[in-house]
Coordinates of N, CA and C in Angstrom, one line a residue:
M126 N 0.8 -1.2 0.0 CA 0.0 0.0 0.0 C 0.9 1.2 0.0
I127 N 0.5 2.2 -0.8 CA 1.3 3.5 -0.9 C 0.6 4.5 0.0
S128 N 1.4 5.2 0.8 CA 0.9 6.1 1.8 C 0.2 7.3 1.1
K129 N -0.6 8.1 1.9 CA -1.3 9.2 1.4 C -0.4 10.2 0.8
G130 N 0.7 10.5 1.4 CA 1.6 11.5 0.9 C 2.2 11.1 -0.4
T131 N 2.5 9.8 -0.5 CA 3.1 9.3 -1.7 C 2.1 9.3 -2.9
R132 N 0.8 8.9 -2.6 CA -0.2 8.9 -3.6 C -0.4 10.4 -4.2
T133 N -0.3 11.3 -3.3 CA -0.5 12.7 -3.7 C 0.7 13.1 -4.7
G134 N 1.9 12.7 -4.3 CA 3.0 13.0 -5.2 C 2.9 12.3 -6.5
L135 N 2.4 11.1 -6.6 CA 2.3 10.4 -7.8 C 1.2 11.0 -8.7
R136 N 0.1 11.4 -8.0 CA -1.0 12.0 -8.8 C -0.6 13.3 -9.4
S137 N 0.4 14.1 -8.8 CA 0.7 15.4 -9.3 C 1.1 15.4 -10.8
F138 N 1.8 14.3 -11.2 CA 2.1 14.2 -12.6 C 1.1 13.3 -13.4
S139 N 0.6 12.2 -12.8 CA -0.3 11.4 -13.5 C -1.6 12.1 -13.9
N140 N -2.0 13.1 -13.1 CA -3.2 13.9 -13.4 C -3.0 14.7 -14.7
C141 N -1.8 15.0 -15.1 CA -1.5 15.7 -16.3 C -1.6 14.8 -17.5
W142 N -1.5 13.5 -17.3 CA -1.5 12.6 -18.4 C -2.7 11.7 -18.3
K143 N -3.2 11.2 -19.5 CA -4.2 10.2 -19.5 C -3.5 8.9 -19.5
V144 N -3.5 8.1 -18.4 CA -2.8 6.9 -18.3 C -3.6 5.8 -19.1
P145 N -3.0 5.2 -20.1 CA -3.7 4.2 -20.9 C -4.2 3.0 -20.1
E146 N -5.3 2.4 -20.5 CA -5.8 1.2 -19.9 C -4.7 0.1 -19.8
H147 N -4.7 -0.5 -18.6 CA -3.6 -1.5 -18.4 C -4.0 -2.5 -17.3
K148 N -3.2 -3.5 -17.2 CA -3.3 -4.4 -16.0 C -1.9 -4.7 -15.5
I149 N -1.8 -4.9 -14.2 CA -0.5 -5.2 -13.6 C -0.4 -6.7 -13.5
V150 N 0.7 -7.3 -14.0 CA 0.9 -8.7 -14.0 C 2.2 -9.1 -13.3
I151 N 2.2 -10.3 -12.8 CA 3.4 -11.0 -12.2 C 3.5 -12.3 -12.9
D152 N 4.6 -12.5 -13.7 CA 4.8 -13.7 -14.4 C 5.6 -14.7 -13.5
K153 N 4.9 -15.8 -13.1 CA 5.5 -16.7 -12.1 C 6.7 -17.4 -12.7
N154 N 6.9 -17.4 -14.0 CA 8.0 -18.0 -14.7 C 9.1 -17.0 -15.0
S155 N 9.0 -15.8 -14.5 CA 10.1 -14.8 -14.7 C 10.5 -14.2 -13.4
Y156 N 11.7 -13.7 -13.4 CA 12.2 -12.9 -12.2 C 11.8 -11.5 -12.3
R157 N 11.1 -11.0 -13.3 CA 10.7 -9.6 -13.5 C 9.7 -9.3 -12.4
M158 N 9.8 -8.0 -11.9 CA 8.8 -7.5 -11.0 C 7.5 -7.2 -11.7
A159 N 6.4 -7.0 -10.8 CA 5.1 -6.7 -11.4 C 5.2 -5.4 -12.2
H160 N 4.5 -5.4 -13.4 CA 4.6 -4.3 -14.3 C 3.4 -4.2 -15.1
P161 N 3.1 -3.0 -15.7 CA 1.9 -2.8 -16.5 C 2.0 -3.6 -17.9
I162 N 0.8 -4.1 -18.3 CA 0.6 -4.7 -19.6 C -0.4 -3.8 -20.2
W163 N 0.0 -3.1 -21.3 CA -0.9 -2.0 -21.9 C -1.9 -2.5 -22.9
C164 N -3.0 -1.8 -22.9 CA -3.9 -1.9 -24.0 C -3.4 -1.1 -25.2
L165 N -2.9 -1.7 -26.2 CA -2.2 -0.9 -27.3 C -3.2 0.1 -27.9
E166 N -4.4 -0.2 -28.1 CA -5.4 0.7 -28.7 C -5.4 2.0 -27.8
D167 N -5.5 1.8 -26.5 CA -5.5 3.0 -25.6 C -4.2 3.7 -25.6
A168 N -3.1 2.9 -25.7 CA -1.8 3.5 -25.7 C -1.6 4.5 -26.8
E169 N -2.4 4.3 -27.9 CA -2.3 5.3 -29.0 C -2.7 6.7 -28.6
T170 N -3.5 6.8 -27.6 CA -4.1 8.1 -27.2 C -3.2 8.9 -26.3
V171 N -2.0 8.4 -26.0 CA -1.1 9.2 -25.2 C -0.7 10.5 -25.9
T172 N -0.8 11.6 -25.2 CA -0.4 12.9 -25.9 C 0.6 13.6 -25.0
I173 N 1.3 14.6 -25.6 CA 2.3 15.4 -25.0 C 1.6 16.4 -24.1
T174 N 1.9 16.4 -22.8 CA 1.4 17.4 -21.9 C 2.5 17.9 -21.0
H175 N 2.1 18.9 -20.1 CA 3.1 19.5 -19.3 C 2.5 19.9 -18.0
K176 N 3.2 19.6 -16.9 CA 2.7 20.1 -15.6 C 3.5 21.4 -15.2
K177 N 2.8 22.5 -15.1 CA 3.5 23.7 -14.8 C 4.1 23.7 -13.4
P178 N 5.4 24.1 -13.3 CA 6.0 24.1 -12.0 C 5.3 25.0 -11.0
E179 N 5.3 24.6 -9.8 CA 4.7 25.3 -8.7 C 5.7 25.4 -7.5
G180 N 6.2 26.6 -7.3 CA 7.2 26.7 -6.2 C 8.6 26.6 -6.6
I181 N 9.5 27.0 -5.7 CA 11.0 27.0 -6.0 C 11.5 25.6 -6.4
K182 N 11.1 24.6 -5.7 CA 11.7 23.3 -6.0 C 11.3 22.8 -7.4
D183 N 10.0 23.0 -7.7 CA 9.5 22.6 -9.0 C 10.3 23.3 -10.1
W184 N 10.5 24.7 -10.0 CA 11.2 25.4 -11.0 C 12.6 25.0 -11.1
L185 N 13.2 24.7 -9.9 CA 14.6 24.2 -9.9 C 14.7 22.9 -10.7
A186 N 13.9 22.0 -10.4 CA 13.9 20.7 -11.1 C 13.6 20.9 -12.6
Y187 N 12.7 21.7 -12.9 CA 12.3 22.0 -14.4 C 13.5 22.7 -15.1
G188 N 14.1 23.6 -14.4 CA 15.2 24.4 -15.1 C 16.4 23.4 -15.3
I189 N 16.7 22.6 -14.4 CA 17.8 21.7 -14.6 C 17.5 20.7 -15.7
M190 N 16.3 20.2 -15.7 CA 15.9 19.2 -16.7 C 16.0 19.9 -18.1
K191 N 15.4 21.1 -18.3 CA 15.5 21.7 -19.6 C 16.9 22.0 -20.0
S192 N 17.7 22.4 -19.1 CA 19.1 22.7 -19.4 C 19.8 21.5 -19.9
L193 N 19.6 20.3 -19.3 CA 20.2 19.1 -19.7 C 19.7 18.7 -21.0
R194 N 18.4 18.9 -21.2 CA 17.7 18.5 -22.5 C 18.3 19.3 -23.7
V195 N 18.4 20.6 -23.5 CA 19.0 21.4 -24.6 C 20.4 21.0 -24.9
T196 N 21.2 20.8 -23.8 CA 22.6 20.5 -24.0 C 22.8 19.1 -24.7
F197 N 22.0 18.1 -24.3 CA 22.1 16.8 -24.9 C 21.6 16.8 -26.3
D198 N 20.5 17.5 -26.6 CA 20.1 17.6 -28.0 C 21.1 18.2 -28.9
F199 N 21.8 19.2 -28.4 CA 22.9 19.9 -29.2 C 24.0 18.9 -29.4
L200 N 24.5 18.3 -28.4 CA 25.7 17.4 -28.5 C 25.4 16.1 -29.3
S201 N 24.1 15.6 -29.2 CA 23.7 14.4 -29.9 C 23.2 14.7 -31.3
G202 N 23.0 16.0 -31.7 CA 22.5 16.3 -33.0 C 21.1 15.9 -33.2
Y203 N 20.3 16.0 -32.1 CA 18.9 15.6 -32.2 C 18.1 16.6 -33.0
K204 N 17.5 16.2 -34.1 CA 16.7 17.1 -34.9 C 15.5 16.4 -35.4
P205 N 14.3 16.5 -34.7 CA 13.1 15.9 -35.2 C 12.8 16.1 -36.6
G206 N 12.5 15.1 -37.3 CA 12.2 15.2 -38.8 C 13.4 14.9 -39.6
Q207 N 14.6 14.8 -39.0 CA 15.8 14.5 -39.7 C 16.5 13.3 -39.1
M208 N 15.8 12.5 -38.3 CA 16.4 11.4 -37.6 C 16.4 10.1 -38.5
T209 N 17.3 9.2 -38.2 CA 17.3 7.9 -38.8 C 17.1 6.9 -37.7
E210 N 16.9 5.6 -38.1 CA 16.8 4.6 -37.1 C 18.0 4.5 -36.1
N211 N 19.2 4.6 -36.7 CA 20.4 4.5 -35.9 C 20.5 5.7 -35.0
L212 N 20.2 6.9 -35.4 CA 20.3 8.0 -34.5 C 19.3 7.9 -33.4
Y213 N 18.1 7.4 -33.7 CA 17.1 7.2 -32.6 C 17.6 6.2 -31.6
L214 N 18.2 5.1 -32.1 CA 18.6 4.0 -31.2 C 19.8 4.5 -30.3
R215 N 20.7 5.3 -30.9 CA 21.7 5.9 -30.1 C 21.2 6.8 -29.0
R216 N 20.2 7.5 -29.3 CA 19.6 8.4 -28.3 C 18.8 7.6 -27.3
F217 N 18.0 6.6 -27.7 CA 17.3 5.8 -26.8 C 18.2 5.0 -25.8
V218 N 19.2 4.4 -26.3 CA 20.2 3.6 -25.5 C 20.8 4.5 -24.4
F219 N 21.3 5.7 -24.9 CA 22.0 6.6 -23.9 C 21.0 7.1 -22.8
L220 N 19.8 7.5 -23.3 CA 18.9 8.1 -22.3 C 18.4 7.0 -21.3
E221 N 18.2 5.8 -21.8 CA 17.7 4.8 -20.8 C 18.8 4.4 -19.8
T222 N 20.1 4.5 -20.2 CA 21.1 4.3 -19.2 C 21.1 5.3 -18.0
V223 N 20.6 6.5 -18.3 CA 20.4 7.5 -17.3 C 19.1 7.4 -16.6
A224 N 18.0 7.1 -17.3 CA 16.7 6.9 -16.8 C 16.6 5.8 -15.8
G225 N 17.4 4.8 -15.9 CA 17.4 3.7 -15.0 C 18.0 3.9 -13.6
V226 N 18.7 5.1 -13.5 CA 19.4 5.4 -12.2 C 18.5 5.9 -11.1
P227 N 17.6 6.9 -11.3 CA 16.9 7.5 -10.2 C 16.1 6.5 -9.4
G228 N 15.4 5.6 -10.0 CA 14.6 4.6 -9.3 C 15.4 3.8 -8.3
M229 N 16.6 3.4 -8.7 CA 17.4 2.5 -7.9 C 18.0 3.4 -6.7
I230 N 18.4 4.6 -7.0 CA 19.0 5.5 -6.0 C 17.9 5.8 -5.0
G231 N 16.7 6.2 -5.5 CA 15.6 6.5 -4.5 C 15.2 5.3 -3.7
G232 N 15.1 4.2 -4.3 CA 14.7 3.0 -3.6 C 15.7 2.6 -2.5
M233 N 17.0 2.7 -2.9 CA 18.1 2.4 -1.9 C 18.1 3.3 -0.7
I234 N 18.0 4.6 -1.0 CA 18.1 5.6 0.1 C 16.8 5.4 1.0
R235 N 15.7 5.2 0.4 CA 14.5 5.0 1.2 C 14.5 3.7 2.0
H236 N 15.1 2.7 1.4 CA 15.3 1.4 2.1 C 16.1 1.6 3.4
L237 N 17.3 2.3 3.2 CA 18.2 2.5 4.3 C 17.5 3.4 5.4
K238 N 16.8 4.4 4.9 CA 16.1 5.3 5.8 C 15.0 4.5 6.6
S239 N 14.3 3.6 6.0 CA 13.3 2.8 6.7 C 14.0 1.9 7.7
L240 N 15.1 1.3 7.4 CA 15.9 0.5 8.3 C 16.4 1.3 9.5
G241 N 16.9 2.5 9.2 CA 17.4 3.3 10.3 C 16.4 4.0 11.2
S242 N 15.2 4.3 10.6 CA 14.1 4.9 11.4 C 13.2 3.9 12.0
L243 N 13.3 2.6 11.6 CA 12.5 1.5 12.1 C 11.0 1.8 11.7
R244 N 10.8 2.4 10.6 CA 9.4 2.7 10.2 C 9.2 2.2 8.7
E245 N 7.9 1.9 8.4 CA 7.5 1.5 7.1 C 7.7 2.7 6.1
D246 N 7.9 2.4 4.9 CA 8.1 3.4 3.9 C 6.8 3.8 3.2
G247 N 5.8 3.0 3.3 CA 4.5 3.4 2.7 C 4.4 3.0 1.2
G248 N 5.3 2.3 0.6 CA 5.1 1.8 -0.7 C 6.1 2.4 -1.8
W249 N 6.9 3.4 -1.4 CA 7.8 4.0 -2.3 C 8.8 3.1 -2.8
I250 N 9.4 2.3 -1.9 CA 10.6 1.5 -2.3 C 10.3 0.5 -3.4
H251 N 9.2 -0.2 -3.3 CA 8.8 -1.1 -4.4 C 8.5 -0.4 -5.7
H252 N 7.8 0.7 -5.6 CA 7.5 1.5 -6.8 C 8.7 2.0 -7.5
L253 N 9.7 2.5 -6.8 CA 10.9 3.0 -7.4 C 11.8 1.9 -8.0
L254 N 11.9 0.7 -7.3 CA 12.7 -0.4 -7.8 C 12.1 -0.9 -9.1
E255 N 10.7 -1.0 -9.1 CA 10.1 -1.4 -10.3 C 10.3 -0.5 -11.5
E256 N 10.3 0.8 -11.2 CA 10.6 1.8 -12.2 C 12.0 1.6 -12.8
A257 N 13.0 1.4 -11.9 CA 14.4 1.2 -12.3 C 14.5 -0.1 -13.2
E258 N 13.8 -1.1 -12.9 CA 13.8 -2.3 -13.7 C 13.1 -2.1 -15.0
N259 N 12.0 -1.4 -15.0 CA 11.3 -1.1 -16.2 C 12.2 -0.3 -17.2
E260 N 12.9 0.7 -16.7 CA 13.8 1.5 -17.6 C 14.9 0.6 -18.1
R261 N 15.4 -0.3 -17.3 CA 16.5 -1.2 -17.7 C 16.0 -2.1 -18.8
M262 N 14.7 -2.5 -18.7 CA 14.1 -3.4 -19.7 C 14.0 -2.6 -21.0
H263 N 13.7 -1.3 -21.0 CA 13.7 -0.5 -22.2 C 15.1 -0.6 -22.8
L264 N 16.1 -0.4 -22.0 CA 17.5 -0.4 -22.5 C 17.9 -1.7 -23.2
F265 N 17.6 -2.8 -22.6 CA 18.0 -4.1 -23.2 C 17.1 -4.5 -24.4
T266 N 16.0 -3.9 -24.5 CA 15.2 -4.1 -25.7 C 15.8 -3.4 -26.9
F267 N 16.3 -2.1 -26.6 CA 16.9 -1.4 -27.7 C 18.3 -2.0 -28.0
L268 N 19.0 -2.6 -27.1 CA 20.3 -3.1 -27.3 C 20.2 -4.4 -28.2
Q269 N 19.0 -4.9 -28.4 CA 18.9 -6.0 -29.3 C 19.0 -5.6 -30.8
L270 N 18.9 -4.2 -31.0 CA 19.0 -3.7 -32.3 C 20.3 -3.0 -32.6
R271 N 21.0 -2.6 -31.5 CA 22.3 -1.9 -31.6 C 23.2 -2.1 -30.4
Q272 N 24.4 -2.5 -30.6 CA 25.4 -2.7 -29.6 C 26.4 -1.5 -29.6
P273 N 26.5 -0.7 -28.6 CA 27.4 0.4 -28.6 C 28.9 0.0 -28.7
G274 N 29.7 0.9 -29.3 CA 31.1 0.7 -29.4 C 31.8 1.2 -28.2
I275 N 33.1 1.1 -28.2 CA 33.9 1.4 -27.0 C 33.8 2.9 -26.5
L276 N 33.8 3.8 -27.5 CA 33.6 5.2 -27.1 C 32.3 5.5 -26.5
F277 N 31.2 4.9 -27.1 CA 29.9 5.1 -26.6 C 29.8 4.6 -25.1
R278 N 30.4 3.4 -24.9 CA 30.4 2.8 -23.6 C 31.1 3.7 -22.6
M279 N 32.2 4.3 -23.0 CA 33.0 5.2 -22.1 C 32.1 6.4 -21.8
A280 N 31.4 6.9 -22.7 CA 30.5 8.1 -22.5 C 29.4 7.7 -21.5
I281 N 28.9 6.5 -21.6 CA 27.9 6.0 -20.7 C 28.4 5.9 -19.3
L282 N 29.6 5.4 -19.1 CA 30.2 5.2 -17.8 C 30.5 6.6 -17.2
G283 N 31.1 7.5 -18.0 CA 31.4 8.8 -17.5 C 30.1 9.6 -17.0
T284 N 29.0 9.4 -17.8 CA 27.8 10.1 -17.5 C 27.2 9.5 -16.2
Q285 N 27.3 8.2 -16.1 CA 26.7 7.5 -14.9 C 27.5 8.0 -13.6
V286 N 28.8 8.1 -13.7 CA 29.5 8.5 -12.5 C 29.1 9.9 -12.1
I287 N 28.9 10.8 -13.0 CA 28.5 12.2 -12.7 C 27.1 12.2 -12.2
F288 N 26.2 11.6 -13.0 CA 24.8 11.6 -12.6 C 24.5 10.9 -11.3
L289 N 25.1 9.7 -11.1 CA 24.9 8.9 -9.9 C 25.3 9.7 -8.7
T290 N 26.5 10.4 -8.8 CA 26.9 11.2 -7.6 C 26.0 12.4 -7.4
G291 N 25.7 13.1 -8.4 CA 24.8 14.3 -8.3 C 23.4 13.9 -7.8
F292 N 22.8 12.9 -8.4 CA 21.4 12.5 -8.0 C 21.4 12.0 -6.6
T293 N 22.4 11.2 -6.2 CA 22.4 10.7 -4.8 C 22.4 11.8 -3.8
A294 N 23.3 12.8 -4.0 CA 23.4 13.9 -3.1 C 22.1 14.7 -3.1
S295 N 21.6 14.9 -4.2 CA 20.4 15.7 -4.4 C 19.2 15.0 -3.7
Y296 N 19.1 13.7 -3.8 CA 18.0 13.0 -3.2 C 18.1 13.0 -1.7
I297 N 19.3 13.0 -1.2 CA 19.4 13.1 0.3 C 19.0 14.4 0.8
L298 N 19.3 15.5 0.0 CA 19.0 16.8 0.4 C 17.5 17.1 0.2
S299 N 16.9 16.7 -1.0 CA 15.5 17.0 -1.3 C 14.9 16.0 -2.2
S300 N 14.3 14.9 -1.7 CA 13.7 13.9 -2.5 C 12.6 14.4 -3.4
K301 N 11.9 15.4 -2.8 CA 10.7 16.0 -3.6 C 11.2 16.6 -4.9
T302 N 12.3 17.4 -4.8 CA 12.9 18.0 -6.0 C 13.3 17.0 -7.0
C303 N 13.9 15.9 -6.5 CA 14.3 14.8 -7.4 C 13.2 14.1 -8.1
H304 N 12.1 13.9 -7.4 CA 10.9 13.3 -8.0 C 10.3 14.2 -9.0
R305 N 10.3 15.5 -8.8 CA 9.9 16.5 -9.8 C 10.8 16.4 -11.0
F306 N 12.1 16.3 -10.8 CA 13.0 16.2 -11.9 C 12.7 15.0 -12.8
V307 N 12.5 13.9 -12.1 CA 12.1 12.6 -12.9 C 10.8 12.8 -13.6
G308 N 9.9 13.5 -13.0 CA 8.6 13.7 -13.7 C 8.8 14.5 -15.0
Y309 N 9.6 15.5 -14.9 CA 9.9 16.3 -16.1 C 10.8 15.5 -17.1
L310 N 11.6 14.6 -16.6 CA 12.4 13.8 -17.5 C 11.5 12.9 -18.3
E311 N 10.4 12.3 -17.6 CA 9.4 11.5 -18.3 C 8.6 12.3 -19.3
E312 N 8.4 13.6 -19.0 CA 7.7 14.4 -20.0 C 8.5 14.5 -21.3
E313 N 9.8 14.7 -21.1 CA 10.7 14.8 -22.3 C 10.8 13.4 -23.0
A314 N 10.7 12.3 -22.3 CA 10.8 11.0 -22.9 C 9.5 10.8 -23.8
V315 N 8.4 11.2 -23.2 CA 7.1 11.1 -24.0 C 7.2 11.9 -25.3
K316 N 7.8 13.1 -25.2 CA 8.0 13.9 -26.5 C 8.9 13.1 -27.5
T317 N 10.0 12.6 -27.0 CA 10.9 11.9 -27.9 C 10.2 10.7 -28.6
Y318 N 9.5 9.9 -27.8 CA 8.9 8.7 -28.4 C 7.7 9.0 -29.2
T319 N 7.0 10.1 -28.9 CA 5.9 10.6 -29.8 C 6.5 11.0 -31.1
N320 N 7.5 11.8 -31.1 CA 8.1 12.2 -32.4 C 8.6 11.0 -33.2
C321 N 9.2 10.0 -32.5 CA 9.6 8.9 -33.3 C 8.5 8.1 -33.9
L322 N 7.4 7.9 -33.1 CA 6.2 7.2 -33.7 C 5.6 8.0 -34.8
Q323 N 5.6 9.3 -34.7 CA 5.1 10.2 -35.8 C 5.9 10.0 -37.1
E324 N 7.2 10.0 -36.9 CA 8.1 9.9 -38.1 C 8.0 8.5 -38.7
L325 N 7.8 7.5 -37.8 CA 7.6 6.1 -38.3 C 6.3 6.0 -39.1
D326 N 5.2 6.6 -38.6 CA 3.9 6.6 -39.4 C 4.0 7.4 -40.7
E327 N 4.9 8.4 -40.7 CA 5.1 9.2 -41.9 C 6.0 8.5 -43.0
G328 N 6.5 7.3 -42.6 CA 7.3 6.6 -43.6 C 8.8 7.0 -43.6
K329 N 9.2 7.8 -42.6 CA 10.6 8.3 -42.6 C 11.6 7.3 -42.0
L330 N 11.0 6.2 -41.3 CA 11.9 5.2 -40.7 C 11.5 3.9 -41.3
K331 N 11.9 3.7 -42.5 CA 11.4 2.6 -43.3 C 11.8 1.2 -42.7
R332 N 13.0 1.1 -42.2 CA 13.4 -0.2 -41.7 C 12.6 -0.7 -40.5
W333 N 12.0 0.3 -39.8 CA 11.1 -0.1 -38.7 C 9.7 -0.3 -39.0
S334 N 9.3 0.0 -40.2 CA 7.9 0.0 -40.6 C 7.3 -1.4 -40.6
T335 N 8.1 -2.4 -41.0 CA 7.6 -3.8 -41.0 C 8.3 -4.7 -40.1
M336 N 9.3 -4.2 -39.3 CA 10.1 -5.0 -38.4 C 9.3 -5.6 -37.3
G337 N 9.4 -6.8 -37.0 CA 8.7 -7.5 -35.9 C 9.3 -7.1 -34.5
A338 N 8.5 -7.3 -33.5 CA 8.9 -7.1 -32.1 C 9.8 -8.2 -31.6
P339 N 10.9 -7.9 -30.9 CA 11.7 -9.0 -30.3 C 10.9 -9.9 -29.4
E340 N 11.2 -11.2 -29.3 CA 10.5 -12.1 -28.5 C 10.4 -11.7 -27.0
S341 N 11.5 -11.2 -26.5 CA 11.6 -10.7 -25.1 C 10.6 -9.6 -24.8
A342 N 10.5 -8.7 -25.8 CA 9.5 -7.6 -25.7 C 8.1 -8.1 -25.7
I343 N 7.8 -9.0 -26.6 CA 6.5 -9.6 -26.6 C 6.1 -10.2 -25.3
K344 N 7.0 -10.9 -24.7 CA 6.8 -11.6 -23.4 C 6.6 -10.6 -22.3
Y345 N 7.5 -9.6 -22.2 CA 7.5 -8.6 -21.1 C 6.2 -7.7 -21.1
W346 N 5.9 -7.2 -22.3 CA 4.7 -6.3 -22.4 C 3.4 -7.0 -22.8
G347 N 3.5 -8.3 -22.9 CA 2.2 -9.1 -23.2 C 1.7 -8.7 -24.6
L348 N 2.6 -8.5 -25.6 CA 2.2 -8.1 -26.9 C 1.7 -9.3 -27.7
P349 N 0.9 -9.0 -28.8 CA 0.4 -10.1 -29.6 C 1.6 -10.8 -30.3
D350 N 1.5 -12.0 -30.6 CA 2.6 -12.8 -31.3 C 3.1 -12.2 -32.5
N351 N 2.2 -11.5 -33.2 CA 2.6 -10.8 -34.5 C 2.9 -9.3 -34.3
A352 N 3.2 -8.9 -33.1 CA 3.5 -7.5 -32.8 C 4.7 -7.0 -33.6
K353 N 4.6 -5.7 -34.0 CA 5.6 -5.0 -34.7 C 6.5 -4.1 -33.8
W354 N 7.6 -3.6 -34.3 CA 8.4 -2.7 -33.5 C 7.7 -1.5 -33.1
R355 N 6.7 -1.0 -33.9 CA 5.9 0.1 -33.5 C 5.1 -0.2 -32.2
D356 N 4.7 -1.4 -32.0 CA 3.9 -1.8 -30.8 C 4.8 -1.7 -29.6
V357 N 6.1 -2.0 -29.8 CA 7.1 -1.9 -28.7 C 7.3 -0.5 -28.3
L358 N 7.4 0.4 -29.3 CA 7.5 1.9 -29.0 C 6.3 2.4 -28.3
L359 N 5.1 1.9 -28.6 CA 3.9 2.4 -28.0 C 3.9 2.0 -26.5
A360 N 4.4 0.7 -26.2 CA 4.4 0.2 -24.8 C 5.5 1.0 -24.0
V361 N 6.6 1.3 -24.6 CA 7.7 2.0 -24.0 C 7.2 3.4 -23.6
R362 N 6.5 4.1 -24.6 CA 6.0 5.4 -24.3 C 5.0 5.4 -23.2
A363 N 4.1 4.4 -23.2 CA 3.1 4.3 -22.2 C 3.8 4.1 -20.8
D364 N 4.8 3.3 -20.7 CA 5.6 3.2 -19.5 C 6.0 4.5 -18.9
E365 N 6.5 5.4 -19.8 CA 6.9 6.7 -19.4 C 5.8 7.6 -18.8
V366 N 4.6 7.3 -19.1 CA 3.5 8.1 -18.6 C 3.3 7.7 -17.1
M367 N 3.7 6.5 -16.7 CA 3.5 6.0 -15.3 C 4.6 6.6 -14.5

């Protein structure tokens, strides 16, 4: 059960989005944690929205997020409408290595706090660890299409060292600000996946137009046996709404 304060925090962003219809499943034959299985028809209805910052902490989180987004877009050459499958894969892989960090850090810090205070956490720990695993599942799904080279891997390691250190310190100082930061990170993720789906539908990503979904993705998201790569992207985008 998630505590009242936690539910309020979760609703602050989920109220801005229409969460697609889904069910939560636990596969007894898998070590994966419980996670959403999306109704693909409803996942089509996800739209780009924005929660306006309220207060200093919100604006701080939003400002940091936008600064990182602008910087990364410039360094990675992200230009919607001019992207290729390989460019999108490079972006997805890198971003998911970052997106998988906050949930694990938050879960670990809250776990230690619960042990030290001898008090229940109210549901946050499990939620955050599931989020971390879900983002990691995104990463390994994309890695089935592209394996990074040595320079890319070095960039990932360097970024993780910096982000891990900064996010850990920030979470200890203000967990609320960090959760706001992650909320805005998810907003940007929805934008990226929506742009990708739009370009796929417009025929600009021809290799992905008929490509089937990997078997592991079909199993994890409960997709139809004849699911396409587009269905995987729909499921990943829907995950970001949660």
